[in-house]
CSV table of C-alpha atoms and ligand atoms in Angstrom, one decimal:
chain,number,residue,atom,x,y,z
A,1,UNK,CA,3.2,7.3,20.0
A,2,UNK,CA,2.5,10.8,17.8
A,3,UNK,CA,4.8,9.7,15.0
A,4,UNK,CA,3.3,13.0,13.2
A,5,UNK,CA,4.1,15.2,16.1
A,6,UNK,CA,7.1,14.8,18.2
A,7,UNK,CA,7.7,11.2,17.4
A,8,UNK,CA,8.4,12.0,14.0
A,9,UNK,CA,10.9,9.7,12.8
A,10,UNK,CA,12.2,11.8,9.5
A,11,UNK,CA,13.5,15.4,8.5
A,12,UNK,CA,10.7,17.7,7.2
A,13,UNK,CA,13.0,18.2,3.9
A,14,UNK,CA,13.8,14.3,3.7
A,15,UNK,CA,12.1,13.5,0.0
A,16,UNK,CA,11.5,17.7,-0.6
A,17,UNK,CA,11.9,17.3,-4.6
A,18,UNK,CA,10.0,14.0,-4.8
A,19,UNK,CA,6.7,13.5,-6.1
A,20,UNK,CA,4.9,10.7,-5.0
A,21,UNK,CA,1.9,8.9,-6.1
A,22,UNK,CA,0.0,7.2,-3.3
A,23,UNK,CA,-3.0,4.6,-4.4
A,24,UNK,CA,-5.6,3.4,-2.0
A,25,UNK,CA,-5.0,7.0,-0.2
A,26,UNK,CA,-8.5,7.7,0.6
A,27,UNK,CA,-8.3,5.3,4.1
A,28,UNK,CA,-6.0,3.2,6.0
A,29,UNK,CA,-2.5,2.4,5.7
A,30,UNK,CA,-2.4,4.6,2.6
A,31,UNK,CA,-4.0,7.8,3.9
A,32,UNK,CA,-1.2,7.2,6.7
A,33,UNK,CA,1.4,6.9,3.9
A,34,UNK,CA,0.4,10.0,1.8
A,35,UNK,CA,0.5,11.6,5.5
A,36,UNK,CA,3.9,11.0,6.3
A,37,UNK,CA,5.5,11.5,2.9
A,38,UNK,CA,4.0,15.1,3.1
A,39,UNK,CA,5.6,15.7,6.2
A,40,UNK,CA,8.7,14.5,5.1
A,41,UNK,CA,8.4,17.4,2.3
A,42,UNK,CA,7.3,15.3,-0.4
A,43,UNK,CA,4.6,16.4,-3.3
A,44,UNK,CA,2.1,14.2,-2.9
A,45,UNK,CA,-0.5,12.8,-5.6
A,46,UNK,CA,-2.9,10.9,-3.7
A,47,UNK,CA,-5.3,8.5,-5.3
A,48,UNK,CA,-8.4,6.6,-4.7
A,49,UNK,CA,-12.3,6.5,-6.3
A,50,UNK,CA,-13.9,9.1,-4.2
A,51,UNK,CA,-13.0,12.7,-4.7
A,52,UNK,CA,-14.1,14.1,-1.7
A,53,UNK,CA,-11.9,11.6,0.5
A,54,UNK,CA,-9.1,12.6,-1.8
A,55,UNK,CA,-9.7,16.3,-1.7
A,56,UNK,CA,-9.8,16.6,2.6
A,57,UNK,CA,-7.1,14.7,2.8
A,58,UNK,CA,-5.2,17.1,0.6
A,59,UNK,CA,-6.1,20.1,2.7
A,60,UNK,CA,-4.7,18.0,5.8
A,61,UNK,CA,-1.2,17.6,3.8
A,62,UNK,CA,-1.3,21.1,3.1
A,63,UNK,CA,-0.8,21.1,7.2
A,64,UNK,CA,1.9,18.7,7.4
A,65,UNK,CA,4.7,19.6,4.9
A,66,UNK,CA,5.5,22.2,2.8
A,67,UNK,CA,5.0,20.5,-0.6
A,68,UNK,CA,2.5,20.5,-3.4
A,69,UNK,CA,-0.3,18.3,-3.0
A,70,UNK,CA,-3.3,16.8,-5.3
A,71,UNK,CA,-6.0,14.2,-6.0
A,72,UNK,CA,-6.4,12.1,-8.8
A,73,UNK,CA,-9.5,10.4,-9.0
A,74,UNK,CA,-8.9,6.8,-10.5
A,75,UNK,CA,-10.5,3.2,-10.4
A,76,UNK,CA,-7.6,1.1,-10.5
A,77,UNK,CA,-10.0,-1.8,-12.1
A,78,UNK,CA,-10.3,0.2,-14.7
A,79,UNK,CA,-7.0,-1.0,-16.5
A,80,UNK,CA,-7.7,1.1,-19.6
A,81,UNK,CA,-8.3,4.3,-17.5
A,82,UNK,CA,-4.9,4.3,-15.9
A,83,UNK,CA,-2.7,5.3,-19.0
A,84,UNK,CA,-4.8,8.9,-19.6
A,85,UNK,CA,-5.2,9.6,-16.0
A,86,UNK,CA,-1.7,9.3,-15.8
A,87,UNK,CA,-0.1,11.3,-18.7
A,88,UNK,CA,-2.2,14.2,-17.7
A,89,UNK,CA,-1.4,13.7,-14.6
A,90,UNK,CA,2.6,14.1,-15.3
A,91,UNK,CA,1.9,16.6,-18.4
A,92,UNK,CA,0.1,18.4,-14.6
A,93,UNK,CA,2.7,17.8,-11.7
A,94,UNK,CA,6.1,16.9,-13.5
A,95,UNK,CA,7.4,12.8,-13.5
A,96,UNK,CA,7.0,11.1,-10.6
A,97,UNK,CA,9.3,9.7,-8.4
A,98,UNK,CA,7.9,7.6,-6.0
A,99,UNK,CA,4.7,5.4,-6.6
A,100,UNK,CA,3.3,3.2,-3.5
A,101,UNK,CA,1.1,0.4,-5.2
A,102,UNK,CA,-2.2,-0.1,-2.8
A,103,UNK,CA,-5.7,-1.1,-3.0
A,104,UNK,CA,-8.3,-2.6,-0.7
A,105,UNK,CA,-8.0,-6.1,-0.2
A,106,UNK,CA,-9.9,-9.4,-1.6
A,107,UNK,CA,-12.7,-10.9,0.2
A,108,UNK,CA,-12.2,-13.6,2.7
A,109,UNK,CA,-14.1,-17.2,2.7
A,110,UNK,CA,-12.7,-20.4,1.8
A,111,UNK,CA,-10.6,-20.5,-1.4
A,112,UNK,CA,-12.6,-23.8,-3.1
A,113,UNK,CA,-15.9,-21.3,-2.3
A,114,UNK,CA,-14.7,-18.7,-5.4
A,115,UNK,CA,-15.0,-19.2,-8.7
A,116,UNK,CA,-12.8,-18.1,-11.6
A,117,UNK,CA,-14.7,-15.0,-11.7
A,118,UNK,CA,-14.0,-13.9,-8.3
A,119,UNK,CA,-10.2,-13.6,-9.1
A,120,UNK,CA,-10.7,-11.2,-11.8
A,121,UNK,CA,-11.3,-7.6,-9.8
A,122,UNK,CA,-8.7,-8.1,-7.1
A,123,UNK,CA,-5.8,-9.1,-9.5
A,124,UNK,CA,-6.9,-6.1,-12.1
A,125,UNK,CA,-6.9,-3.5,-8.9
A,126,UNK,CA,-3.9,-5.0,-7.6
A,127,UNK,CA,-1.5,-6.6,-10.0
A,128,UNK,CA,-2.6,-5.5,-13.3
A,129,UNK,CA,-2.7,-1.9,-11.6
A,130,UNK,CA,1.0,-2.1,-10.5
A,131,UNK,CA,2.5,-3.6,-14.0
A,132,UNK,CA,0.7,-0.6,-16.3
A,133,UNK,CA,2.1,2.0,-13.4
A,134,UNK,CA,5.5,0.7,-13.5
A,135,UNK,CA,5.4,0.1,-17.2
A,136,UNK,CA,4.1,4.3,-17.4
A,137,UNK,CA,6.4,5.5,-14.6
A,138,UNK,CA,9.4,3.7,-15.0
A,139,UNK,CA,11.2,4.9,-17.6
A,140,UNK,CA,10.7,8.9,-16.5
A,141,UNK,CA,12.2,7.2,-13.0
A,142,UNK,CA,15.2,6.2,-15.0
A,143,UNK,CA,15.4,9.6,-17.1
A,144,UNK,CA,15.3,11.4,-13.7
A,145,UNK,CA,18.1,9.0,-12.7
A,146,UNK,CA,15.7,8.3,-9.4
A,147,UNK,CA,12.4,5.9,-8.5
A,148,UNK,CA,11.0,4.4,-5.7
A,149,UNK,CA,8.5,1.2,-6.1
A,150,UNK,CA,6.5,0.2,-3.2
A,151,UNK,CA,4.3,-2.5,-2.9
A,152,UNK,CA,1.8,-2.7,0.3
A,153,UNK,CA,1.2,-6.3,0.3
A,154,UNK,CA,0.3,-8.9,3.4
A,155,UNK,CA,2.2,-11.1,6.0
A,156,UNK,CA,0.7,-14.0,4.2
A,157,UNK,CA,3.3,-13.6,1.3
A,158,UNK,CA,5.8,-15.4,4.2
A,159,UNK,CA,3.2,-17.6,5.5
A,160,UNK,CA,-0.4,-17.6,4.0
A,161,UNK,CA,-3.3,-16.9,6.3
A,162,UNK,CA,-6.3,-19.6,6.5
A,163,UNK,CA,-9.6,-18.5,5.2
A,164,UNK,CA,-8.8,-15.8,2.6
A,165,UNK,CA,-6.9,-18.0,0.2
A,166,UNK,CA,-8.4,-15.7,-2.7
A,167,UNK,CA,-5.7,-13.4,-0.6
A,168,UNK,CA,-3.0,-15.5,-0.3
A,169,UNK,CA,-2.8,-16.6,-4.0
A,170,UNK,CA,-2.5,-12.6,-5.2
A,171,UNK,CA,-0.5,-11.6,-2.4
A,172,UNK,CA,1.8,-14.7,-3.6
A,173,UNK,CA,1.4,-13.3,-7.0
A,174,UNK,CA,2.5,-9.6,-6.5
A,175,UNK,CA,5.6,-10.7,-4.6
A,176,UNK,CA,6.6,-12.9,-7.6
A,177,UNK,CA,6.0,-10.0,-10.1
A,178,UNK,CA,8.1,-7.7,-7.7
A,179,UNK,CA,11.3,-9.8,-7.3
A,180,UNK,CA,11.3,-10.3,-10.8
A,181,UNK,CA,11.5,-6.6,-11.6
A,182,UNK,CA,14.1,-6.5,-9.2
A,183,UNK,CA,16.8,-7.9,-11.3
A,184,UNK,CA,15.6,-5.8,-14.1
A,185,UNK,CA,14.8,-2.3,-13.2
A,186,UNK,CA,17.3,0.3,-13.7
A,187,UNK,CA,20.1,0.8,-11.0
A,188,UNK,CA,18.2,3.8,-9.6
A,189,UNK,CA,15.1,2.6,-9.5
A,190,UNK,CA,14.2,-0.3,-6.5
A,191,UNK,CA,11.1,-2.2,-5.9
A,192,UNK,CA,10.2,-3.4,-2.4
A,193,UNK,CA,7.0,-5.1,-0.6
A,194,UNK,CA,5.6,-3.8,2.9
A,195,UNK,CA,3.9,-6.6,4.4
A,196,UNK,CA,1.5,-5.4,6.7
A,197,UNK,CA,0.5,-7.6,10.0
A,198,UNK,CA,-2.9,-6.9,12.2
A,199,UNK,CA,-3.4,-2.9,11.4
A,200,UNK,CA,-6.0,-0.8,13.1
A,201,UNK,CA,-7.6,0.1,10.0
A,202,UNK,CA,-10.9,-0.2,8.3
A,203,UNK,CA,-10.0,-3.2,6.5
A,204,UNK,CA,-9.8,-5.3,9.7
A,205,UNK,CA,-12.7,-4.5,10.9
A,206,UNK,CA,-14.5,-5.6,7.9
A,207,UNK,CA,-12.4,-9.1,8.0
A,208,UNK,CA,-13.7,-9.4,11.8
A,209,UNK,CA,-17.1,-8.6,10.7
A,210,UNK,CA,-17.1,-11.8,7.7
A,211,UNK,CA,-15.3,-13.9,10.5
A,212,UNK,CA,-18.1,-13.2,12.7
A,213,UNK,CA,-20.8,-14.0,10.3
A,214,UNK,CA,-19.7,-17.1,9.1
A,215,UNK,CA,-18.6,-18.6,12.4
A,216,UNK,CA,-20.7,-16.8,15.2
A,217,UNK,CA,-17.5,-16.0,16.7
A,218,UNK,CA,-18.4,-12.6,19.0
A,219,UNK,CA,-15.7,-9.6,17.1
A,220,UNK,CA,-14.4,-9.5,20.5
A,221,UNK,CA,-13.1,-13.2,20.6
A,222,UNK,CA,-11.5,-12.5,16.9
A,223,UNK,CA,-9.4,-9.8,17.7
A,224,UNK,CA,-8.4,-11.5,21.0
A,225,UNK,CA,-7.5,-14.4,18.6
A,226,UNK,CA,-5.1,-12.2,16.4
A,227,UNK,CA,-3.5,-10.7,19.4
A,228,UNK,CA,-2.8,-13.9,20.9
A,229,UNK,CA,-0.4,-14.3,17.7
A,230,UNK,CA,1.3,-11.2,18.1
A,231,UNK,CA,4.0,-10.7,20.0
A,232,UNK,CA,3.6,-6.7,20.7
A,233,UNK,CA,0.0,-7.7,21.6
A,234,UNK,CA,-1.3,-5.2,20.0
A,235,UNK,CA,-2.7,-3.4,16.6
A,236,UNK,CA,-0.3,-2.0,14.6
A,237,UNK,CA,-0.7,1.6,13.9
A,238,UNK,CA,-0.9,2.3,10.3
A,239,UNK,CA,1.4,5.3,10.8
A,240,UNK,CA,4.0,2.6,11.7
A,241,UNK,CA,3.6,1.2,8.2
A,242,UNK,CA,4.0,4.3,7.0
A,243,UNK,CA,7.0,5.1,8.6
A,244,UNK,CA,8.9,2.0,6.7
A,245,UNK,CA,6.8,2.7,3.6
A,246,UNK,CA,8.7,6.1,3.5
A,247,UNK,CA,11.9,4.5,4.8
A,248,UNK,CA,11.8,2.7,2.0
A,249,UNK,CA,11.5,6.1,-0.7
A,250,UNK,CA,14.2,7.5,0.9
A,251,UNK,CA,17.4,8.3,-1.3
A,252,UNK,CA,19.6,6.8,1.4
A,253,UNK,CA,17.6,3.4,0.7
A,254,UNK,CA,18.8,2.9,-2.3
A,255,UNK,CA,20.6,-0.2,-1.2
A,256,UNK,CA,17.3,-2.2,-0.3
A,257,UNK,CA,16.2,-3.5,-3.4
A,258,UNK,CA,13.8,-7.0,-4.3
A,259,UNK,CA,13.0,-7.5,-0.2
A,260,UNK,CA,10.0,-7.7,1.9
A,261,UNK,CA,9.4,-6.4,4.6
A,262,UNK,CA,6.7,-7.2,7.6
A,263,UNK,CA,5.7,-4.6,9.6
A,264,UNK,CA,3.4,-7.2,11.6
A,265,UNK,CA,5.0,-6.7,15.5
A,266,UNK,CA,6.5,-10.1,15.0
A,267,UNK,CA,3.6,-12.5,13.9
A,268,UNK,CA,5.4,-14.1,11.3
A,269,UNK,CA,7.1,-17.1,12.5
A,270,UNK,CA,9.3,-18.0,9.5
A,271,UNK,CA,12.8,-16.1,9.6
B,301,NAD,P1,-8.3,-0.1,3.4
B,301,NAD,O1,-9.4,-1.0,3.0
B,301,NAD,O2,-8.5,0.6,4.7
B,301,NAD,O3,-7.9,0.9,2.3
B,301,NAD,C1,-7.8,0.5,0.9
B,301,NAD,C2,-7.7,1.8,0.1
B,301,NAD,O4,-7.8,1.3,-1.3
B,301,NAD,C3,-8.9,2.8,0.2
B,301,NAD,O5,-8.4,4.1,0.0
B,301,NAD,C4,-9.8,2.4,-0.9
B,301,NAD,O6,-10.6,3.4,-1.3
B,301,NAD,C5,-8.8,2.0,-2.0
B,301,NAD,N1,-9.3,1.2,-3.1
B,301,NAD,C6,-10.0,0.1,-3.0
B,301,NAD,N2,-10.4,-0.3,-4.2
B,301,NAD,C7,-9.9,0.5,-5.1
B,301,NAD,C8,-10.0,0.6,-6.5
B,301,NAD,N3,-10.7,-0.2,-7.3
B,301,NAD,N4,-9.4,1.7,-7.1
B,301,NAD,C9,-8.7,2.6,-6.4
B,301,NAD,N5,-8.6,2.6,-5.0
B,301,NAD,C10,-9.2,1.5,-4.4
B,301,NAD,O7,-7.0,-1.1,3.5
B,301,NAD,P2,-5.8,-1.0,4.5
B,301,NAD,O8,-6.1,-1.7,5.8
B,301,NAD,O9,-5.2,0.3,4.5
B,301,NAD,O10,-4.8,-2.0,3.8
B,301,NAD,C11,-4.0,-1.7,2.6
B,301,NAD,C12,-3.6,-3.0,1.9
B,301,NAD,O11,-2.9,-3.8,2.9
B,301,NAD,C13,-4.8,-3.8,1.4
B,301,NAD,O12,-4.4,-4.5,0.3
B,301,NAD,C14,-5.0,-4.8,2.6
B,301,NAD,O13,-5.6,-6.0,2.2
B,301,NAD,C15,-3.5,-5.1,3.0
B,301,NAD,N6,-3.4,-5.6,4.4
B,301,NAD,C16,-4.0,-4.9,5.4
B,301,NAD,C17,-3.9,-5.5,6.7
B,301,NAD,C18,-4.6,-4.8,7.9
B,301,NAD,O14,-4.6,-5.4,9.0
B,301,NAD,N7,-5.2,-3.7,7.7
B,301,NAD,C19,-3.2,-6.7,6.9
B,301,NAD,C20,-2.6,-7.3,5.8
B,301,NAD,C21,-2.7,-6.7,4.6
């Protein structure tokens, strides 16, 4: 599949007009994300910690669509940094309309293993994150009469997944916030999860390598294991997330509103 080449499932003037800020851009699913919302004509803010990522990933947007692109350097532990960056950034590039809420996951181990302590820096980067963006972007979204809020979450919202429970219970969390804005957003703006499954990114390759040196298991017999839970038998190719991160931005989506949505090649077993 070359969903950036001829498989490209969107018009190149689909969110031309949109601005869209993309956190956790540097790698992964989100690099995939910025990726395909530039080729769908978007202006794309892309965010992360390392400037460097940030600014060669810019000049491969530049490539793809015919919109504005920049980075914006930004630790999204750092609560109290996120208001500045922000304003300056919008004083910058105009409001924005879109913002995809992302970071690196929580370490796995067994949940009775962490301690208080260990909850404090995934829940800032991840939930604390999300609520001061929204709480920034949201009323300019509703000025503009159009927003787009988009969680990339986990599977184990549905069903959670043994051995990162520190996962599960902030996964859980950021569901719980994000139905609950549902119902009180304005009209134009909707919130929705992605929940990615097994996806051939950077992140799963350092959950195979703590799964292999906790249990001895070879990294071979762990990604044999996931697959046997997957219907497609396969890894999922973060462009695919992509593809219904962007469905999700798109003006004619503005009927999906408070769901969540696994893009996991049909691991989940609940309905
Ligand atoms: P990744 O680790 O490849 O990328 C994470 C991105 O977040 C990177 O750009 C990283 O630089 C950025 N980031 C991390 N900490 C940050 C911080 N403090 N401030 C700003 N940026 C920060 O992850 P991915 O595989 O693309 O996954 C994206 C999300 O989906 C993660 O939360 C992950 O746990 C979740 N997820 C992934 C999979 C999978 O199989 N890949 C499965 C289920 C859930």
């Amino acid at each position: 599949m070359d969903l950036l080449g001829n498989d490209y499932p969107y018009s190149s003037t689909a969110l031309s007009g949109k601005h869209v800020l993309v956190c956790g851009a540097s790698k992964g699913i989100g690099a995939a994300t910025a990726k395909m919302m530039a080729k769908a004509g978007a202006d794309v803010t892309v965010s992360a910690r390392s400037h460097d990522d940030l600014v060669h990933l810019c000049e491969e947007l530049t490539q793809l669509g015919s919109g504005q692109h920049a980075p914006l350097v930004l630790d999204l532990e750092d609560t109290s940094s996120i208001q500045p960056a922000i304003q300056i950034l919008v004083e910058q590039r105009g409001p924005i309309h879109i913002l995809v809420n992302n970071a690196g996951g929580p370490p796995g181990g067994p949940l009775l293993s962490n301690s208080v302590e260990d909850f404090e820096a995934p829940f800032k980067r991840h939930l604390h994150a999300a609520h001061t963006l929204t709480q920034i972007l949201a009323p300019a979204m509703e000025e503009v009469g159009f927003g787009r809020i988009i969680q990339i979450i986990s599977t184990s919202v549905k069903e959670p997944i043994p051995n990162i429970g520190l996962s599960n219970t902030l996964r859980g969390a950021m569901a719980s916030w994000a139905k609950s804005l549902s119902r009180e957003l304005a009209p134009c703006i909707t919130i929705n999860n992605v929940l990615p499954g097994f996806t051939d990114t950077g992140r799963l390759g350092s959950l195979a390598s703590s799964i292999h040196q906790r249990t001895g298991k070879s990294i071979e017999d762990v990604h044999e294991g996931w697959m046997s839970q997957v219907p497609i038998n396969r890894l999922i190719d973060p462009l695919e997330t992509a593809s219904a991160i962007t469905f999700l931005a798109l003006p004619a989506s503005g009927g999906i509103r408070g769901v969540s949505l696994a893009v996991d090649g049909g691991r989940l077993r609940s309905i």
